[in-house]
Amino acid sequence: MDVSLRQLQVFRAVARHRSFSRAAEELVISQPAVSAQIKALEQVLHVPLFQRTSRGVELTEAGRQLLPYAERMLDLLEEAITAVHELRAAQRGRVRVAASTTAGIYVVPKALGAFHRAYPGVELSLDVLNRYAVHQRLLAGDADLAIMGLIEDPQDLEIAEFLPNELVVIASPRHPLARRHQIPLDEIAREPFLVREIGSGTRSDTERIFAEAGLPLRVAMELRSNGAIKQAVAADLGVAIMPRDAIGLELETGRLVVLDVQGFPVRRWWSLVRRASRPVSPAADALWHFLLQYRLQPH
C-alpha cells in the first residue's frame, strides 16, 4: 500500500488533538493540507478514519485500530533517527582512557590507534597508572573507560574480557636455570624475585600465584616500572614474573629469557571496564564497542 510516513504523522496529530485545525498548528501546515493528507490515507485504506460529531472529530473503529500501529511505526522511525544522530555524534568528542601500566604501554596504544583511524574526530587521552590508581579513576568519574588486569572489587563496574594476558617467569640468559626444563615452582620460589610496587596488578598476580601454591615469595627488590625490572633482571639481580606482552623486544634481542617453570605460563585477561551506573557519551560508547570488536581480530 502506498502509505507515506507524512500521512501517518498527520493522522497521529489529528487523532491526538481530535481537531484538524490544531493538528495543522502542531505540524505548521495549513488545515487544507491536513485534510488532503487524511483524505489520501483514507483512499489508500478504503475506510474512513474520522467522523465529525457534536463534540468534534472522533476516530472511527478503523481509525482506532490504525492508531497504535501508526504510533509504533513513527516511534521506530524516531529511534532510528536518534541512533543515526548518536553515531554521527560519536565522530566528535573526547574520551578519557585509563590503563594499568603494562596494558597502557604495550597493549592499549595499538588498539587506540586503530580506533583513531576509524574515528579521527574523537580526541583521546590515556593515563597509564598502576591497577589501584586506575580503579580509583573509574570510581571518581575521571576516566570513561579502563583497560586493566586483576579486578578485586567489581561492584558498579561493567567488565568485558579484552585480550589475553600471559604471565611468564623471566631471567637473564646467564641464569643457572635458563637451560633447565620443567622447573618446579618450589625451586623457583628459592630465587630472589624483583617485583612491582604494591597496587600493581602484576605484583598482585605474583603474590596470588605463590600464596595459592603455599610458597613464600622472596622479594629481593621492589621497583616502580616494568622497564626497571627488566633492566635489573638482565643485570642478574634476580628473576621476575611479567606479562609476555612486556618483554617482546628483550626476547628478540636475547637480553632476557623465559624460564620453563611448571604451571607457567599463567593465563589471565586484560579487561575492558567502565562504570555500570554512569551515563556514557556517544564517543565513549563508540570506543567501548569498537574495542569489543577489536578483541575478535587477529593481533
PDB file of C-alpha atoms in Angstrom:
ATOM      1  CA  MET A   1       0.000   0.000   0.000  1.00  0.00           C
ATOM      2  CA  ASP A   2       1.183   3.489  -0.862  1.00  0.00           C
ATOM      3  CA  VAL A   3       1.030   4.893   2.688  1.00  0.00           C
ATOM      4  CA  SER A   4       3.532   7.633   3.452  1.00  0.00           C
ATOM      5  CA  LEU A   5       5.111   8.485   6.788  1.00  0.00           C
ATOM      6  CA  ARG A   6       3.811  12.020   6.371  1.00  0.00           C
ATOM      7  CA  GLN A   7       0.253  10.722   6.166  1.00  0.00           C
ATOM      8  CA  LEU A   8       0.782   8.758   9.369  1.00  0.00           C
ATOM      9  CA  GLN A   9       2.273  11.822  11.102  1.00  0.00           C
ATOM     10  CA  VAL A  10      -0.752  13.896  10.145  1.00  0.00           C
ATOM     11  CA  PHE A  11      -3.142  11.105  11.163  1.00  0.00           C
ATOM     12  CA  ARG A  12      -1.478  10.822  14.583  1.00  0.00           C
ATOM     13  CA  ALA A  13      -1.642  14.571  15.134  1.00  0.00           C
ATOM     14  CA  VAL A  14      -5.359  14.748  14.273  1.00  0.00           C
ATOM     15  CA  ALA A  15      -6.085  11.716  16.474  1.00  0.00           C
ATOM     16  CA  ARG A  16      -4.128  13.278  19.353  1.00  0.00           C
ATOM     17  CA  HIS A  17      -5.890  16.666  19.173  1.00  0.00           C
ATOM     18  CA  ARG A  18      -9.282  15.490  17.844  1.00  0.00           C
ATOM     19  CA  SER A  19      -9.043  18.561  15.628  1.00  0.00           C
ATOM     20  CA  PHE A  20      -7.853  19.273  12.085  1.00  0.00           C
ATOM     21  CA  SER A  21      -7.034  22.878  12.899  1.00  0.00           C
ATOM     22  CA  ARG A  22      -4.954  22.073  15.998  1.00  0.00           C
ATOM     23  CA  ALA A  23      -3.138  19.335  14.102  1.00  0.00           C
ATOM     24  CA  ALA A  24      -2.306  21.920  11.430  1.00  0.00           C
ATOM     25  CA  GLU A  25      -0.879  24.226  14.129  1.00  0.00           C
ATOM     26  CA  GLU A  26       1.292  21.471  15.579  1.00  0.00           C
ATOM     27  CA  LEU A  27       2.647  20.437  12.187  1.00  0.00           C
ATOM     28  CA  VAL A  28       2.951  24.051  10.942  1.00  0.00           C
ATOM     29  CA  ILE A  29       0.944  23.383   7.789  1.00  0.00           C
ATOM     30  CA  SER A  30      -2.425  24.603   6.565  1.00  0.00           C
ATOM     31  CA  GLN A  31      -5.693  22.984   7.557  1.00  0.00           C
ATOM     32  CA  PRO A  32      -6.490  22.123   3.901  1.00  0.00           C
ATOM     33  CA  ALA A  33      -3.119  20.313   3.754  1.00  0.00           C
ATOM     34  CA  VAL A  34      -4.120  18.267   6.809  1.00  0.00           C
ATOM     35  CA  SER A  35      -7.454  17.408   5.214  1.00  0.00           C
ATOM     36  CA  ALA A  36      -5.730  16.422   1.968  1.00  0.00           C
ATOM     37  CA  GLN A  37      -3.313  14.060   3.766  1.00  0.00           C
ATOM     38  CA  ILE A  38      -6.134  12.370   5.709  1.00  0.00           C
ATOM     39  CA  LYS A  39      -8.250  12.030   2.573  1.00  0.00           C
ATOM     40  CA  ALA A  40      -5.337  10.448   0.674  1.00  0.00           C
ATOM     41  CA  LEU A  41      -4.734   7.989   3.542  1.00  0.00           C
ATOM     42  CA  GLU A  42      -8.432   7.048   3.687  1.00  0.00           C
ATOM     43  CA  GLN A  43      -8.438   6.455  -0.072  1.00  0.00           C
ATOM     44  CA  VAL A  44      -5.458   4.114   0.188  1.00  0.00           C
ATOM     45  CA  LEU A  45      -7.053   2.180   3.072  1.00  0.00           C
ATOM     46  CA  HIS A  46     -10.592   2.342   1.597  1.00  0.00           C
ATOM     47  CA  VAL A  47     -12.090   3.234   5.004  1.00  0.00           C
ATOM     48  CA  PRO A  48     -12.953   6.479   6.808  1.00  0.00           C
ATOM     49  CA  LEU A  49     -10.642   7.177   9.741  1.00  0.00           C
ATOM     50  CA  PHE A  50     -12.520  10.089  11.370  1.00  0.00           C
ATOM     51  CA  GLN A  51     -16.112  11.151  11.803  1.00  0.00           C
ATOM     52  CA  ARG A  52     -17.469  14.511  12.876  1.00  0.00           C
ATOM     53  CA  THR A  53     -19.685  14.609  15.956  1.00  0.00           C
ATOM     54  CA  SER A  54     -21.170  17.325  18.136  1.00  0.00           C
ATOM     55  CA  ARG A  55     -18.026  17.066  20.261  1.00  0.00           C
ATOM     56  CA  GLY A  56     -15.651  17.468  17.297  1.00  0.00           C
ATOM     57  CA  VAL A  57     -13.604  14.927  15.333  1.00  0.00           C
ATOM     58  CA  GLU A  58     -13.650  11.329  16.594  1.00  0.00           C
ATOM     59  CA  LEU A  59     -11.823   8.236  15.397  1.00  0.00           C
ATOM     60  CA  THR A  60     -13.829   5.581  13.605  1.00  0.00           C
ATOM     61  CA  GLU A  61     -13.327   1.948  14.532  1.00  0.00           C
ATOM     62  CA  ALA A  62     -10.807   1.678  11.660  1.00  0.00           C
ATOM     63  CA  GLY A  63      -9.021   4.778  12.969  1.00  0.00           C
ATOM     64  CA  ARG A  64      -8.789   3.292  16.477  1.00  0.00           C
ATOM     65  CA  GLN A  65      -7.319   0.108  15.005  1.00  0.00           C
ATOM     66  CA  LEU A  66      -4.758   2.038  12.946  1.00  0.00           C
ATOM     67  CA  LEU A  67      -3.587   4.453  15.651  1.00  0.00           C
ATOM     68  CA  PRO A  68      -1.363   2.139  17.766  1.00  0.00           C
ATOM     69  CA  TYR A  69       0.321   0.787  14.637  1.00  0.00           C
ATOM     70  CA  ALA A  70       0.951   4.303  13.338  1.00  0.00           C
ATOM     71  CA  GLU A  71       2.408   5.319  16.699  1.00  0.00           C
ATOM     72  CA  ARG A  72       4.702   2.270  16.754  1.00  0.00           C
ATOM     73  CA  MET A  73       5.964   2.952  13.230  1.00  0.00           C
ATOM     74  CA  LEU A  74       6.612   6.617  13.933  1.00  0.00           C
ATOM     75  CA  ASP A  75       8.281   5.832  17.259  1.00  0.00           C
ATOM     76  CA  LEU A  76      10.529   3.325  15.478  1.00  0.00           C
ATOM     77  CA  LEU A  77      11.426   5.974  12.919  1.00  0.00           C
ATOM     78  CA  GLU A  78      12.351   8.388  15.709  1.00  0.00           C
ATOM     79  CA  GLU A  79      14.513   5.714  17.337  1.00  0.00           C
ATOM     80  CA  ALA A  80      16.284   5.091  14.028  1.00  0.00           C
ATOM     81  CA  ILE A  81      16.955   8.803  13.549  1.00  0.00           C
ATOM     82  CA  THR A  82      18.255   9.068  17.118  1.00  0.00           C
ATOM     83  CA  ALA A  83      20.582   6.118  16.529  1.00  0.00           C
ATOM     84  CA  VAL A  84      21.979   7.742  13.390  1.00  0.00           C
ATOM     85  CA  HIS A  85      22.439  11.062  15.199  1.00  0.00           C
ATOM     86  CA  GLU A  86      24.271   9.300  18.026  1.00  0.00           C
ATOM     87  CA  LEU A  87      26.522   7.562  15.531  1.00  0.00           C
ATOM     88  CA  ARG A  88      27.275  10.915  13.966  1.00  0.00           C
ATOM     89  CA  ALA A  89      27.907  12.408  17.403  1.00  0.00           C
ATOM     90  CA  ALA A  90      30.478   9.674  18.030  1.00  0.00           C
ATOM     91  CA  GLN A  91      32.544  11.234  15.259  1.00  0.00           C
ATOM     92  CA  ARG A  92      33.365  14.020  17.717  1.00  0.00           C
ATOM     93  CA  GLY A  93      34.010  14.314  21.414  1.00  0.00           C
ATOM     94  CA  ARG A  94      36.658  13.358  23.953  1.00  0.00           C
ATOM     95  CA  VAL A  95      37.227  10.010  25.679  1.00  0.00           C
ATOM     96  CA  ARG A  96      39.401   9.626  28.774  1.00  0.00           C
ATOM     97  CA  VAL A  97      41.058   6.209  28.975  1.00  0.00           C
ATOM     98  CA  ALA A  98      42.972   4.864  31.964  1.00  0.00           C
ATOM     99  CA  ALA A  99      45.112   1.754  31.703  1.00  0.00           C
ATOM    100  CA  SER A 100      47.249  -0.272  34.071  1.00  0.00           C
ATOM    101  CA  THR A 101      50.962   0.073  33.425  1.00  0.00           C
ATOM    102  CA  THR A 102      51.710  -2.947  31.263  1.00  0.00           C
ATOM    103  CA  ALA A 103      48.495  -2.719  29.272  1.00  0.00           C
ATOM    104  CA  GLY A 104      48.891   1.038  28.853  1.00  0.00           C
ATOM    105  CA  ILE A 105      52.404   0.727  27.438  1.00  0.00           C
ATOM    106  CA  TYR A 106      52.285  -2.484  25.424  1.00  0.00           C
ATOM    107  CA  VAL A 107      48.636  -3.262  24.566  1.00  0.00           C
ATOM    108  CA  VAL A 108      46.405  -0.184  24.550  1.00  0.00           C
ATOM    109  CA  PRO A 109      48.240   2.174  22.140  1.00  0.00           C
ATOM    110  CA  LYS A 110      47.801  -0.188  19.183  1.00  0.00           C
ATOM    111  CA  ALA A 111      44.082  -0.563  19.926  1.00  0.00           C
ATOM    112  CA  LEU A 112      43.587   3.190  20.321  1.00  0.00           C
ATOM    113  CA  GLY A 113      45.473   3.755  17.081  1.00  0.00           C
ATOM    114  CA  ALA A 114      43.001   1.527  15.256  1.00  0.00           C
ATOM    115  CA  PHE A 115      40.098   3.435  16.830  1.00  0.00           C
ATOM    116  CA  HIS A 116      41.644   6.785  15.852  1.00  0.00           C
ATOM    117  CA  ARG A 117      41.844   5.692  12.234  1.00  0.00           C
ATOM    118  CA  ALA A 118      38.127   4.839  12.311  1.00  0.00           C
ATOM    119  CA  TYR A 119      37.082   7.939  14.339  1.00  0.00           C
ATOM    120  CA  PRO A 120      39.671  10.638  13.601  1.00  0.00           C
ATOM    121  CA  GLY A 121      37.464  13.371  15.068  1.00  0.00           C
ATOM    122  CA  VAL A 122      37.409  11.859  18.574  1.00  0.00           C
ATOM    123  CA  GLU A 123      40.050  13.204  20.952  1.00  0.00           C
ATOM    124  CA  LEU A 124      41.624  10.512  23.133  1.00  0.00           C
ATOM    125  CA  SER A 125      43.584  10.857  26.363  1.00  0.00           C
ATOM    126  CA  LEU A 126      45.415   7.959  28.012  1.00  0.00           C
ATOM    127  CA  ASP A 127      46.586   7.833  31.624  1.00  0.00           C
ATOM    128  CA  VAL A 128      48.953   4.955  32.427  1.00  0.00           C
ATOM    129  CA  LEU A 129      48.818   4.114  36.133  1.00  0.00           C
ATOM    130  CA  ASN A 130      49.026   1.132  38.441  1.00  0.00           C
ATOM    131  CA  ARG A 131      45.950  -1.029  38.841  1.00  0.00           C
ATOM    132  CA  TYR A 132      44.800   0.579  42.096  1.00  0.00           C
ATOM    133  CA  ALA A 133      45.015   4.102  40.658  1.00  0.00           C
ATOM    134  CA  VAL A 134      43.115   3.052  37.526  1.00  0.00           C
ATOM    135  CA  HIS A 135      40.309   1.667  39.685  1.00  0.00           C
ATOM    136  CA  GLN A 136      40.152   4.918  41.645  1.00  0.00           C
ATOM    137  CA  ARG A 137      39.981   6.973  38.437  1.00  0.00           C
ATOM    138  CA  LEU A 138      36.974   4.967  37.318  1.00  0.00           C
ATOM    139  CA  LEU A 139      35.157   5.303  40.636  1.00  0.00           C
ATOM    140  CA  ALA A 140      35.833   9.053  40.760  1.00  0.00           C
ATOM    141  CA  GLY A 141      34.466   9.550  37.244  1.00  0.00           C
ATOM    142  CA  ASP A 142      37.859  10.756  35.975  1.00  0.00           C
ATOM    143  CA  ALA A 143      38.024   8.024  33.313  1.00  0.00           C
ATOM    144  CA  ASP A 144      35.350   6.970  30.829  1.00  0.00           C
ATOM    145  CA  LEU A 145      36.862   3.548  30.232  1.00  0.00           C
ATOM    146  CA  ALA A 146      39.726   1.495  31.615  1.00  0.00           C
ATOM    147  CA  ILE A 147      41.843  -1.426  30.492  1.00  0.00           C
ATOM    148  CA  MET A 148      43.389  -3.366  33.347  1.00  0.00           C
ATOM    149  CA  GLY A 149      44.126  -6.810  34.672  1.00  0.00           C
ATOM    150  CA  LEU A 150      43.084  -8.076  38.077  1.00  0.00           C
ATOM    151  CA  ILE A 151      39.817  -6.559  39.382  1.00  0.00           C
ATOM    152  CA  GLU A 152      39.266  -7.381  43.029  1.00  0.00           C
ATOM    153  CA  ASP A 153      36.097  -5.303  43.567  1.00  0.00           C
ATOM    154  CA  PRO A 154      33.724  -5.457  40.556  1.00  0.00           C
ATOM    155  CA  GLN A 155      30.922  -3.542  42.302  1.00  0.00           C
ATOM    156  CA  ASP A 156      29.249  -0.984  39.988  1.00  0.00           C
ATOM    157  CA  LEU A 157      31.556  -1.965  37.132  1.00  0.00           C
ATOM    158  CA  GLU A 158      30.737  -3.348  33.701  1.00  0.00           C
ATOM    159  CA  ILE A 159      33.548  -5.718  32.770  1.00  0.00           C
ATOM    160  CA  ALA A 160      34.333  -7.475  29.490  1.00  0.00           C
ATOM    161  CA  GLU A 161      37.293  -9.654  28.563  1.00  0.00           C
ATOM    162  CA  PHE A 162      39.584  -7.815  26.146  1.00  0.00           C
ATOM    163  CA  LEU A 163      42.849  -9.567  25.222  1.00  0.00           C
ATOM    164  CA  PRO A 164      44.782 -12.448  26.817  1.00  0.00           C
ATOM    165  CA  ASN A 165      47.494 -11.587  29.350  1.00  0.00           C
ATOM    166  CA  GLU A 166      50.089 -14.354  29.647  1.00  0.00           C
ATOM    167  CA  LEU A 167      52.361 -14.249  32.717  1.00  0.00           C
ATOM    168  CA  VAL A 168      55.822 -15.814  32.454  1.00  0.00           C
ATOM    169  CA  VAL A 169      58.932 -16.103  34.626  1.00  0.00           C
ATOM    170  CA  ILE A 170      61.894 -14.184  33.182  1.00  0.00           C
ATOM    171  CA  ALA A 171      65.605 -14.309  33.895  1.00  0.00           C
ATOM    172  CA  SER A 172      68.936 -13.320  32.432  1.00  0.00           C
ATOM    173  CA  PRO A 173      70.199 -15.758  29.768  1.00  0.00           C
ATOM    174  CA  ARG A 174      73.202 -16.322  32.099  1.00  0.00           C
ATOM    175  CA  HIS A 175      70.957 -17.559  34.932  1.00  0.00           C
ATOM    176  CA  PRO A 176      71.721 -21.163  36.044  1.00  0.00           C
ATOM    177  CA  LEU A 177      68.066 -22.127  35.431  1.00  0.00           C
ATOM    178  CA  ALA A 178      67.969 -20.715  31.891  1.00  0.00           C
ATOM    179  CA  ARG A 179      68.678 -24.094  30.306  1.00  0.00           C
ATOM    180  CA  ARG A 180      66.546 -26.174  32.648  1.00  0.00           C
ATOM    181  CA  HIS A 181      63.146 -27.635  31.714  1.00  0.00           C
ATOM    182  CA  GLN A 182      60.036 -28.086  33.858  1.00  0.00           C
ATOM    183  CA  ILE A 183      61.489 -26.271  36.851  1.00  0.00           C
ATOM    184  CA  PRO A 184      59.333 -26.984  39.937  1.00  0.00           C
ATOM    185  CA  LEU A 185      57.640 -23.934  41.411  1.00  0.00           C
ATOM    186  CA  ASP A 186      59.088 -24.647  44.855  1.00  0.00           C
ATOM    187  CA  GLU A 187      62.563 -24.450  43.338  1.00  0.00           C
ATOM    188  CA  ILE A 188      61.917 -21.149  41.592  1.00  0.00           C
ATOM    189  CA  ALA A 189      60.481 -19.865  44.902  1.00  0.00           C
ATOM    190  CA  ARG A 190      64.008 -20.005  46.353  1.00  0.00           C
ATOM    191  CA  GLU A 191      65.167 -17.399  43.836  1.00  0.00           C
ATOM    192  CA  PRO A 192      65.282 -13.671  44.671  1.00  0.00           C
ATOM    193  CA  PHE A 193      62.269 -12.016  42.994  1.00  0.00           C
ATOM    194  CA  LEU A 194      62.072  -8.498  41.609  1.00  0.00           C
ATOM    195  CA  VAL A 195      58.532  -7.142  41.940  1.00  0.00           C
ATOM    196  CA  ARG A 196      56.484  -4.061  41.156  1.00  0.00           C
ATOM    197  CA  GLU A 197      55.151  -1.738  43.849  1.00  0.00           C
ATOM    198  CA  ILE A 198      52.099  -2.596  45.944  1.00  0.00           C
ATOM    199  CA  GLY A 199      48.999  -1.685  43.928  1.00  0.00           C
ATOM    200  CA  SER A 200      50.381  -3.096  40.692  1.00  0.00           C
ATOM    201  CA  GLY A 201      48.313  -5.808  39.049  1.00  0.00           C
ATOM    202  CA  THR A 202      51.409  -7.859  38.200  1.00  0.00           C
ATOM    203  CA  ARG A 203      52.533  -7.654  41.843  1.00  0.00           C
ATOM    204  CA  SER A 204      49.115  -8.871  42.998  1.00  0.00           C
ATOM    205  CA  ASP A 205      49.161 -11.706  40.464  1.00  0.00           C
ATOM    206  CA  THR A 206      52.650 -12.747  41.573  1.00  0.00           C
ATOM    207  CA  GLU A 207      51.661 -12.804  45.248  1.00  0.00           C
ATOM    208  CA  ARG A 208      48.492 -14.729  44.436  1.00  0.00           C
ATOM    209  CA  ILE A 209      50.370 -17.408  42.449  1.00  0.00           C
ATOM    210  CA  PHE A 210      52.727 -18.112  45.356  1.00  0.00           C
ATOM    211  CA  ALA A 211      50.015 -17.893  48.008  1.00  0.00           C
ATOM    212  CA  GLU A 212      47.838 -20.414  46.159  1.00  0.00           C
ATOM    213  CA  ALA A 213      50.823 -22.775  45.983  1.00  0.00           C
ATOM    214  CA  GLY A 214      51.518 -22.286  49.692  1.00  0.00           C
ATOM    215  CA  LEU A 215      55.016 -20.979  48.959  1.00  0.00           C
ATOM    216  CA  PRO A 216      56.803 -17.860  50.244  1.00  0.00           C
ATOM    217  CA  LEU A 217      57.731 -15.091  47.833  1.00  0.00           C
ATOM    218  CA  ARG A 218      61.327 -13.908  48.311  1.00  0.00           C
ATOM    219  CA  VAL A 219      61.168 -10.210  47.433  1.00  0.00           C
ATOM    220  CA  ALA A 220      64.718  -9.054  46.739  1.00  0.00           C
ATOM    221  CA  MET A 221      63.832  -5.655  45.294  1.00  0.00           C
ATOM    222  CA  GLU A 222      60.752  -3.539  44.640  1.00  0.00           C
ATOM    223  CA  LEU A 223      60.746  -1.330  41.535  1.00  0.00           C
ATOM    224  CA  ARG A 224      58.111   1.047  40.192  1.00  0.00           C
ATOM    225  CA  SER A 225      58.235   0.211  36.488  1.00  0.00           C
ATOM    226  CA  ASN A 226      58.447  -2.778  34.191  1.00  0.00           C
ATOM    227  CA  GLY A 227      61.395  -1.191  32.451  1.00  0.00           C
ATOM    228  CA  ALA A 228      63.367  -1.029  35.692  1.00  0.00           C
ATOM    229  CA  ILE A 229      62.540  -4.657  36.473  1.00  0.00           C
ATOM    230  CA  LYS A 230      63.692  -5.789  33.044  1.00  0.00           C
ATOM    231  CA  GLN A 231      66.974  -3.907  33.440  1.00  0.00           C
ATOM    232  CA  ALA A 232      67.529  -5.422  36.885  1.00  0.00           C
ATOM    233  CA  VAL A 233      66.747  -8.957  35.705  1.00  0.00           C
ATOM    234  CA  ALA A 234      69.097  -8.527  32.734  1.00  0.00           C
ATOM    235  CA  ALA A 235      71.774  -7.418  35.208  1.00  0.00           C
ATOM    236  CA  ASP A 236      71.435 -10.720  37.124  1.00  0.00           C
ATOM    237  CA  LEU A 237      69.793  -9.185  40.196  1.00  0.00           C
ATOM    238  CA  GLY A 238      67.033 -11.787  40.315  1.00  0.00           C
ATOM    239  CA  VAL A 239      64.056 -13.211  38.433  1.00  0.00           C
ATOM    240  CA  ALA A 240      60.571 -11.805  37.906  1.00  0.00           C
ATOM    241  CA  ILE A 241      57.077 -12.648  36.770  1.00  0.00           C
ATOM    242  CA  MET A 242      55.926 -10.379  33.938  1.00  0.00           C
ATOM    243  CA  PRO A 243      53.337 -10.290  31.172  1.00  0.00           C
ATOM    244  CA  ARG A 244      54.737 -11.664  27.937  1.00  0.00           C
ATOM    245  CA  ASP A 245      53.388  -8.541  26.213  1.00  0.00           C
ATOM    246  CA  ALA A 246      56.034  -6.505  28.051  1.00  0.00           C
ATOM    247  CA  ILE A 247      59.151  -8.449  27.015  1.00  0.00           C
ATOM    248  CA  GLY A 248      58.870  -8.968  23.261  1.00  0.00           C
ATOM    249  CA  LEU A 249      61.878  -6.810  22.335  1.00  0.00           C
ATOM    250  CA  GLU A 250      64.068  -8.239  25.097  1.00  0.00           C
ATOM    251  CA  LEU A 251      63.301 -11.797  23.990  1.00  0.00           C
ATOM    252  CA  GLU A 252      64.111 -10.929  20.371  1.00  0.00           C
ATOM    253  CA  THR A 253      67.464  -9.388  21.314  1.00  0.00           C
ATOM    254  CA  GLY A 254      68.336 -12.152  23.767  1.00  0.00           C
ATOM    255  CA  ARG A 255      68.660  -9.857  26.787  1.00  0.00           C
ATOM    256  CA  LEU A 256      66.068 -11.917  28.667  1.00  0.00           C
ATOM    257  CA  VAL A 257      64.773 -15.475  28.538  1.00  0.00           C
ATOM    258  CA  VAL A 258      61.544 -17.123  29.672  1.00  0.00           C
ATOM    259  CA  LEU A 259      62.153 -19.856  32.213  1.00  0.00           C
ATOM    260  CA  ASP A 260      60.380 -23.171  31.742  1.00  0.00           C
ATOM    261  CA  VAL A 261      58.582 -23.293  35.107  1.00  0.00           C
ATOM    262  CA  GLN A 262      55.866 -25.816  35.933  1.00  0.00           C
ATOM    263  CA  GLY A 263      52.424 -24.198  35.887  1.00  0.00           C
ATOM    264  CA  PHE A 264      53.580 -21.388  33.605  1.00  0.00           C
ATOM    265  CA  PRO A 265      52.594 -19.524  31.582  1.00  0.00           C
ATOM    266  CA  VAL A 266      49.725 -18.392  33.792  1.00  0.00           C
ATOM    267  CA  ARG A 267      46.915 -17.103  31.607  1.00  0.00           C
ATOM    268  CA  ARG A 268      44.949 -14.051  32.662  1.00  0.00           C
ATOM    269  CA  TRP A 269      42.930 -11.469  30.725  1.00  0.00           C
ATOM    270  CA  TRP A 270      43.157  -7.758  30.183  1.00  0.00           C
ATOM    271  CA  SER A 271      39.676  -6.424  30.851  1.00  0.00           C
ATOM    272  CA  LEU A 272      37.620  -3.555  29.491  1.00  0.00           C
ATOM    273  CA  VAL A 273      35.999  -1.776  32.404  1.00  0.00           C
ATOM    274  CA  ARG A 274      33.544   1.101  32.812  1.00  0.00           C
ATOM    275  CA  ARG A 275      31.136   2.307  35.453  1.00  0.00           C
ATOM    276  CA  ALA A 276      27.834   0.467  35.176  1.00  0.00           C
ATOM    277  CA  SER A 277      25.746   3.275  36.679  1.00  0.00           C
ATOM    278  CA  ARG A 278      27.349   6.220  34.891  1.00  0.00           C
ATOM    279  CA  PRO A 279      25.930   7.575  31.620  1.00  0.00           C
ATOM    280  CA  VAL A 280      28.466   7.480  28.786  1.00  0.00           C
ATOM    281  CA  SER A 281      28.959   9.867  25.901  1.00  0.00           C
ATOM    282  CA  PRO A 282      28.387   8.636  22.336  1.00  0.00           C
ATOM    283  CA  ALA A 283      32.148   8.828  21.721  1.00  0.00           C
ATOM    284  CA  ALA A 284      32.970   6.763  24.820  1.00  0.00           C
ATOM    285  CA  ASP A 285      30.315   4.208  23.924  1.00  0.00           C
ATOM    286  CA  ALA A 286      31.705   4.016  20.393  1.00  0.00           C
ATOM    287  CA  LEU A 287      35.177   3.259  21.787  1.00  0.00           C
ATOM    288  CA  TRP A 288      33.777   0.557  24.109  1.00  0.00           C
ATOM    289  CA  HIS A 289      32.009  -1.262  21.271  1.00  0.00           C
ATOM    290  CA  PHE A 290      34.962  -0.749  18.916  1.00  0.00           C
ATOM    291  CA  LEU A 291      37.274  -2.471  21.412  1.00  0.00           C
ATOM    292  CA  LEU A 292      34.798  -5.331  21.860  1.00  0.00           C
ATOM    293  CA  GLN A 293      35.107  -5.933  18.108  1.00  0.00           C
ATOM    294  CA  TYR A 294      38.870  -5.294  18.096  1.00  0.00           C
ATOM    295  CA  ARG A 295      39.434  -8.185  20.524  1.00  0.00           C
ATOM    296  CA  LEU A 296      37.975 -10.605  17.958  1.00  0.00           C
ATOM    297  CA  GLN A 297      40.568  -9.679  15.329  1.00  0.00           C
ATOM    298  CA  PRO A 298      43.974 -11.391  14.999  1.00  0.00           C
ATOM    299  CA  HIS A 299      46.803  -9.466  16.666  1.00  0.00           C
TER     300      HIS A 299
END
